[in-house]
CSV table of C-alpha atoms in Angstrom, one decimal:
chain,number,residue,atom,x,y,z
A,1,MET,CA,98.1,92.4,101.1
A,2,LEU,CA,98.3,93.9,104.5
A,3,THR,CA,95.6,92.8,106.9
A,4,ASP,CA,93.7,95.2,109.1
A,5,LYS,CA,95.7,93.9,112.1
A,6,GLU,CA,99.0,94.5,110.4
A,7,VAL,CA,98.0,98.1,109.6
A,8,VAL,CA,97.0,98.7,113.2
A,9,ASN,CA,100.4,97.3,114.4
A,10,LEU,CA,102.3,99.4,111.9
A,11,ALA,CA,100.4,102.5,113.1
A,12,LYS,CA,101.3,101.6,116.7
A,13,LEU,CA,105.0,101.3,115.8
A,14,SER,CA,104.8,104.6,114.0
A,15,LYS,CA,103.5,106.3,117.1
A,16,GLU,CA,106.2,104.7,119.3
A,17,THR,CA,108.8,105.8,116.8
A,18,ARG,CA,107.6,109.4,117.0
A,19,LYS,CA,107.7,109.2,120.8
A,20,GLN,CA,111.3,108.1,120.6
A,21,ILE,CA,112.2,110.8,118.1
A,22,LEU,CA,110.6,113.5,120.3
A,23,LYS,CA,112.4,112.2,123.4
A,24,MET,CA,115.8,112.2,121.7
A,25,ILE,CA,115.3,115.7,120.2
A,26,VAL,CA,114.0,117.3,123.3
A,27,LYS,CA,116.7,115.8,125.5
A,28,ALA,CA,119.4,117.0,123.2
A,29,GLU,CA,117.7,120.3,122.4
A,30,ALA,CA,118.2,119.4,118.8
A,31,SER,CA,116.4,120.2,115.5
A,32,HIS,CA,114.9,118.5,112.5
A,33,ILE,CA,111.9,116.9,114.3
A,34,ALA,CA,109.5,117.9,111.4
A,35,PRO,CA,111.5,116.3,108.6
A,36,SER,CA,112.0,113.2,110.7
A,37,TYR,CA,108.2,112.9,111.4
A,38,SER,CA,107.3,113.1,107.8
A,39,ILE,CA,109.1,109.8,106.9
A,40,VAL,CA,108.1,107.7,109.9
A,41,GLU,CA,105.5,105.5,108.0
A,42,LEU,CA,107.9,105.0,105.2
A,43,LEU,CA,110.7,103.8,107.5
A,44,VAL,CA,108.4,101.6,109.5
A,45,TYR,CA,107.0,99.9,106.5
A,46,LEU,CA,110.4,99.3,104.9
A,47,TYR,CA,112.0,97.9,108.0
A,48,GLU,CA,109.1,95.8,109.1
A,49,LYS,CA,107.9,94.5,105.7
A,50,VAL,CA,110.5,95.0,103.0
A,51,LEU,CA,114.2,95.1,103.7
A,52,ARG,CA,116.0,91.8,103.8
A,53,ILE,CA,118.6,92.7,106.4
A,54,ASP,CA,119.6,90.7,109.5
A,55,PRO,CA,120.4,93.0,112.4
A,56,LYS,CA,122.8,90.4,113.7
A,57,LYS,CA,124.7,90.5,110.3
A,58,PRO,CA,124.3,94.1,109.1
A,59,ASP,CA,127.3,93.8,106.7
A,60,ASP,CA,126.1,90.6,105.0
A,61,PRO,CA,127.0,91.1,101.3
A,62,ASP,CA,123.6,89.6,100.3
A,63,ARG,CA,121.5,92.2,102.2
A,64,ASP,CA,119.2,94.8,100.8
A,65,ILE,CA,120.5,98.4,101.2
A,66,PHE,CA,118.6,101.4,102.7
A,67,ILE,CA,120.1,104.9,102.4
A,68,LEU,CA,118.6,107.9,104.1
A,69,SER,CA,119.7,110.7,101.7
A,70,LYS,CA,117.9,113.4,103.8
A,71,GLY,CA,120.4,112.7,106.6
A,72,TRP,CA,119.0,115.4,108.8
A,73,ALA,CA,116.1,113.1,109.6
A,74,VAL,CA,118.4,110.6,111.1
A,75,SER,CA,116.6,110.5,114.5
A,76,GLY,CA,113.9,108.5,112.8
A,77,LEU,CA,116.4,106.1,111.3
A,78,TYR,CA,118.2,105.7,114.6
A,79,SER,CA,114.9,105.0,116.3
A,80,ILE,CA,113.8,102.2,114.0
A,81,LEU,CA,117.3,100.6,113.9
A,82,ALA,CA,117.3,100.4,117.7
A,83,TYR,CA,113.8,98.9,117.6
A,84,LYS,CA,114.9,96.3,115.1
A,85,GLY,CA,117.9,95.3,117.3
A,86,PHE,CA,120.8,96.7,115.2
A,87,PHE,CA,122.2,98.2,118.5
A,88,ASP,CA,121.2,98.7,122.1
A,89,LYS,CA,118.4,101.2,122.5
A,90,LYS,CA,120.4,102.8,125.4
A,91,LEU,CA,122.7,104.3,122.7
A,92,LEU,CA,119.9,106.6,121.7
A,93,ASP,CA,120.4,108.5,125.0
A,94,GLY,CA,123.6,109.9,123.5
A,95,TYR,CA,122.0,111.5,120.5
A,96,CYS,CA,123.7,114.8,119.8
A,97,ASN,CA,125.9,114.6,122.9
A,98,ASN,CA,129.3,116.1,122.5
A,99,GLY,CA,131.7,113.4,121.6
A,100,ASP,CA,129.0,110.8,121.0
A,101,LYS,CA,128.9,108.8,117.7
A,102,MET,CA,125.2,109.3,117.3
A,103,ILE,CA,125.4,112.7,115.6
A,104,ALA,CA,122.6,114.6,114.0
A,105,MET,CA,123.4,113.6,110.4
A,106,THR,CA,123.4,110.1,108.9
A,107,THR,CA,127.1,109.2,109.2
A,108,ILE,CA,129.1,106.0,109.0
A,109,ASN,CA,130.5,106.1,112.5
A,110,ASP,CA,130.6,102.5,113.7
A,111,ILE,CA,126.8,102.4,113.9
A,112,PRO,CA,125.3,99.2,112.6
A,113,GLY,CA,122.7,99.7,109.9
A,114,ILE,CA,124.0,103.0,108.6
A,115,GLU,CA,125.0,102.4,105.0
A,116,ALA,CA,126.2,105.8,103.9
A,117,THR,CA,127.2,109.3,105.1
A,118,THR,CA,124.6,111.7,103.8
A,119,GLY,CA,123.1,115.1,104.6
A,120,SER,CA,124.8,117.1,101.9
A,121,ALA,CA,121.8,117.4,99.6
A,122,GLY,CA,121.5,115.1,96.6
A,123,HIS,CA,124.3,112.6,97.5
A,124,GLY,CA,122.3,109.6,98.7
A,125,LEU,CA,120.7,108.7,95.4
A,126,PRO,CA,124.0,108.7,93.5
A,127,ILE,CA,125.5,106.5,96.2
A,128,GLY,CA,122.5,104.2,96.0
A,129,ALA,CA,122.8,104.0,92.2
A,130,GLY,CA,126.4,102.9,92.4
A,131,MET,CA,125.5,100.2,94.9
A,132,ALA,CA,122.6,99.0,92.7
A,133,MET,CA,125.0,98.8,89.7
A,134,ALA,CA,127.5,96.9,91.8
A,135,MET,CA,124.8,94.4,92.7
A,136,LYS,CA,124.0,93.9,89.1
A,137,LEU,CA,127.6,93.4,88.1
A,138,ASN,CA,128.1,90.9,90.9
A,139,LYS,CA,124.8,89.2,90.2
A,140,ILE,CA,123.5,89.9,93.7
A,141,ASP,CA,119.7,89.6,93.7
A,142,ARG,CA,119.0,92.4,96.2
A,143,ARG,CA,117.7,96.0,96.0
A,144,VAL,CA,118.7,99.5,97.1
A,145,TYR,CA,116.1,101.8,98.6
A,146,VAL,CA,116.8,105.5,99.0
A,147,ILE,CA,114.6,108.1,100.8
A,148,THR,CA,115.4,111.6,99.5
A,149,GLY,CA,113.9,115.0,100.3
A,150,ASP,CA,111.9,117.0,97.8
A,151,GLY,CA,114.3,119.9,98.3
A,152,GLU,CA,117.1,117.6,97.3
A,153,CYS,CA,115.6,117.5,93.8
A,154,ASP,CA,117.0,121.0,93.3
A,155,GLU,CA,120.4,119.3,93.0
A,156,GLY,CA,121.9,118.4,89.7
A,157,ALA,CA,123.3,115.2,91.1
A,158,ILE,CA,119.8,113.9,91.4
A,159,TRP,CA,119.1,114.4,87.7
A,160,GLU,CA,122.5,113.0,86.6
A,161,THR,CA,121.7,109.9,88.6
A,162,ALA,CA,118.2,109.8,87.1
A,163,LEU,CA,119.9,109.6,83.7
A,164,ILE,CA,122.5,107.1,84.7
A,165,ALA,CA,120.1,104.7,86.5
A,166,SER,CA,117.6,104.5,83.7
A,167,HIS,CA,120.4,104.1,81.1
A,168,HIS,CA,121.8,101.1,83.0
A,169,LYS,CA,118.3,99.7,83.6
A,170,LEU,CA,118.7,99.6,87.4
A,171,ASN,CA,115.4,98.0,88.2
A,172,ASN,CA,116.9,97.1,91.6
A,173,LEU,CA,117.0,100.8,92.6
A,174,ILE,CA,113.9,102.4,94.3
A,175,ALA,CA,113.9,106.1,95.1
A,176,ILE,CA,111.3,107.5,97.5
A,177,ILE,CA,110.8,111.2,97.5
A,178,ASP,CA,109.5,112.6,100.8
A,179,TYR,CA,107.3,115.2,99.1
A,180,ASN,CA,106.3,117.3,102.1
A,181,LYS,CA,106.4,120.5,100.1
A,182,TRP,CA,108.9,122.3,102.3
A,183,GLN,CA,112.7,122.7,102.4
A,184,SER,CA,115.0,124.6,104.7
A,185,PHE,CA,113.8,128.1,104.1
A,186,GLY,CA,110.5,127.9,102.3
A,187,ARG,CA,107.9,126.1,100.3
A,188,THR,CA,109.7,123.8,97.9
A,189,ASN,CA,108.0,125.1,94.8
A,190,GLU,CA,108.6,128.7,95.8
A,191,VAL,CA,112.3,128.1,96.3
A,192,LEU,CA,112.6,126.2,93.0
A,193,ASN,CA,109.5,124.8,91.3
A,194,LEU,CA,109.6,121.0,90.9
A,195,GLU,CA,106.4,120.6,89.0
A,196,PRO,CA,105.4,118.7,87.0
A,197,LEU,CA,107.5,116.3,89.1
A,198,LYS,CA,105.9,113.0,88.0
A,199,GLU,CA,106.3,113.9,84.3
A,200,LYS,CA,110.0,114.9,84.8
A,201,TRP,CA,110.8,111.5,86.2
A,202,GLN,CA,108.8,109.8,83.5
A,203,ALA,CA,110.8,111.7,80.9
A,204,PHE,CA,114.0,110.2,82.5
A,205,ASN,CA,112.4,106.8,81.9
A,206,TRP,CA,111.7,105.9,85.5
A,207,GLN,CA,108.6,104.0,86.6
A,208,VAL,CA,106.7,106.6,88.7
A,209,VAL,CA,104.2,105.9,91.4
A,210,GLU,CA,102.5,108.6,93.5
A,211,ILE,CA,101.1,107.8,96.9
A,212,ASN,CA,100.1,109.2,100.3
A,213,GLY,CA,103.3,108.5,102.2
A,214,HIS,CA,101.4,108.0,105.5
A,215,LYS,CA,99.0,105.3,104.2
A,216,PHE,CA,100.5,101.8,104.6
A,217,ARG,CA,98.4,100.1,102.0
A,218,GLU,CA,99.5,102.7,99.4
A,219,ILE,CA,103.1,102.3,100.4
A,220,GLU,CA,102.7,98.5,100.1
A,221,SER,CA,101.2,98.8,96.6
A,222,ALA,CA,104.0,101.1,95.4
A,223,ILE,CA,106.8,98.9,96.7
A,224,ASN,CA,105.1,95.8,95.2
A,225,LYS,CA,104.9,97.7,91.8
A,226,SER,CA,108.6,98.6,92.1
A,227,HIS,CA,109.5,95.0,92.5
A,228,LEU,CA,107.8,94.1,89.2
A,229,SER,CA,109.9,96.5,87.1
A,230,LYS,CA,112.0,94.5,84.6
A,231,ASP,CA,114.2,97.2,83.0
A,232,ARG,CA,114.0,100.5,84.8
A,233,PRO,CA,114.3,102.1,88.2
A,234,THR,CA,111.3,103.2,90.2
A,235,VAL,CA,110.6,106.5,92.0
A,236,ILE,CA,107.9,106.7,94.5
A,237,ILE,CA,106.6,110.2,95.0
A,238,ALA,CA,105.3,110.1,98.6
A,239,HIS,CA,103.1,113.0,99.4
A,240,THR,CA,103.6,113.6,103.1
A,241,VAL,CA,103.0,116.3,105.8
A,242,LYS,CA,106.0,117.8,107.4
A,243,GLY,CA,105.8,117.2,111.2
A,244,LYS,CA,103.1,114.5,110.7
A,245,GLY,CA,101.8,113.1,114.0
A,246,LEU,CA,102.1,116.1,116.3
A,247,SER,CA,99.3,118.5,115.4
A,248,VAL,CA,101.1,121.7,116.6
A,249,ILE,CA,104.1,121.2,114.3
A,250,GLU,CA,102.3,119.7,111.2
A,251,ASP,CA,103.0,121.6,108.0
A,252,ASN,CA,104.9,124.2,110.0
A,253,ASN,CA,108.4,124.7,108.6
A,254,ASP,CA,109.6,126.4,111.8
A,255,TYR,CA,110.2,122.9,113.2
A,256,HIS,CA,112.7,122.1,110.6
A,257,TYR,CA,115.0,123.9,113.1
A,258,LYS,CA,113.1,124.6,116.3
A,259,THR,CA,113.1,122.3,119.3
A,260,PRO,CA,109.7,121.6,120.8
A,261,ARG,CA,109.3,123.5,124.1
A,262,GLU,CA,106.7,123.4,126.8
A,263,LYS,CA,103.8,124.6,124.6
A,264,GLU,CA,104.4,121.9,122.1
A,265,LEU,CA,105.1,119.3,124.8
A,266,LYS,CA,101.8,120.0,126.5
A,267,ILE,CA,100.1,119.1,123.2
A,268,ALA,CA,102.3,116.1,122.7
A,269,ARG,CA,101.2,114.8,126.1
A,270,GLU,CA,97.5,115.3,125.2
A,271,GLU,CA,98.1,113.4,121.9
A,272,GLY,CA,99.9,110.5,123.6
A,273,LEU,CA,103.4,111.2,122.4
A,274,LEU,CA,104.8,111.7,125.9
């Protein structure tokens, strides 16, 4: 169980990660800060406490796999990969620059730690299921973790994968839904109602855990429970706040696309993010 000191340290790293995301997005005049902010605690916990990956050997066949299906939140993934030493932090300065390999969607582009090209909604979970099945066939005792957006659950590929993964008893597959209740152009349940989301996944024979996706002890408990599953995959429905960590953009879908400007940056300074 996480100690109080560990929780404090994870919270500090989360704030530093948000600082880095903000710096990258403002410098590049890029978008998608809000969907990146909503998954920060999930990324921090996975890379600090869960994933068995050696940054010096990112292609080790015996590693755990992490896939960011909501590839538009890649600034958060780049930030944590740089912190963990997968590549030189200086590379982050090239985020979204013309001709630079650090583009604004998760892409296999000679960047250590990036496991799959994603961003087309609904693709990351099927890729992860295939990798989990390959691990089973090759008797590799490792796991695949996939963060997917709630809007991605509109895609048929998600539900096809839900059927396949449970049928093949892929207990080494853990899906985490960033349930921030927004997608590109509106409230998720107004665009296409997902509820009852928990019961839907249960009907597909997945183990389902619901948590606050910003609370480290809840994240820890859910991950631990996923590791105890013997014969079925796990989905963690992580209730989050889009834009979490910078008050002026929290739960504001404008910042799916908008770049923070001087008004937002003034508040970011006041809140210690600049």
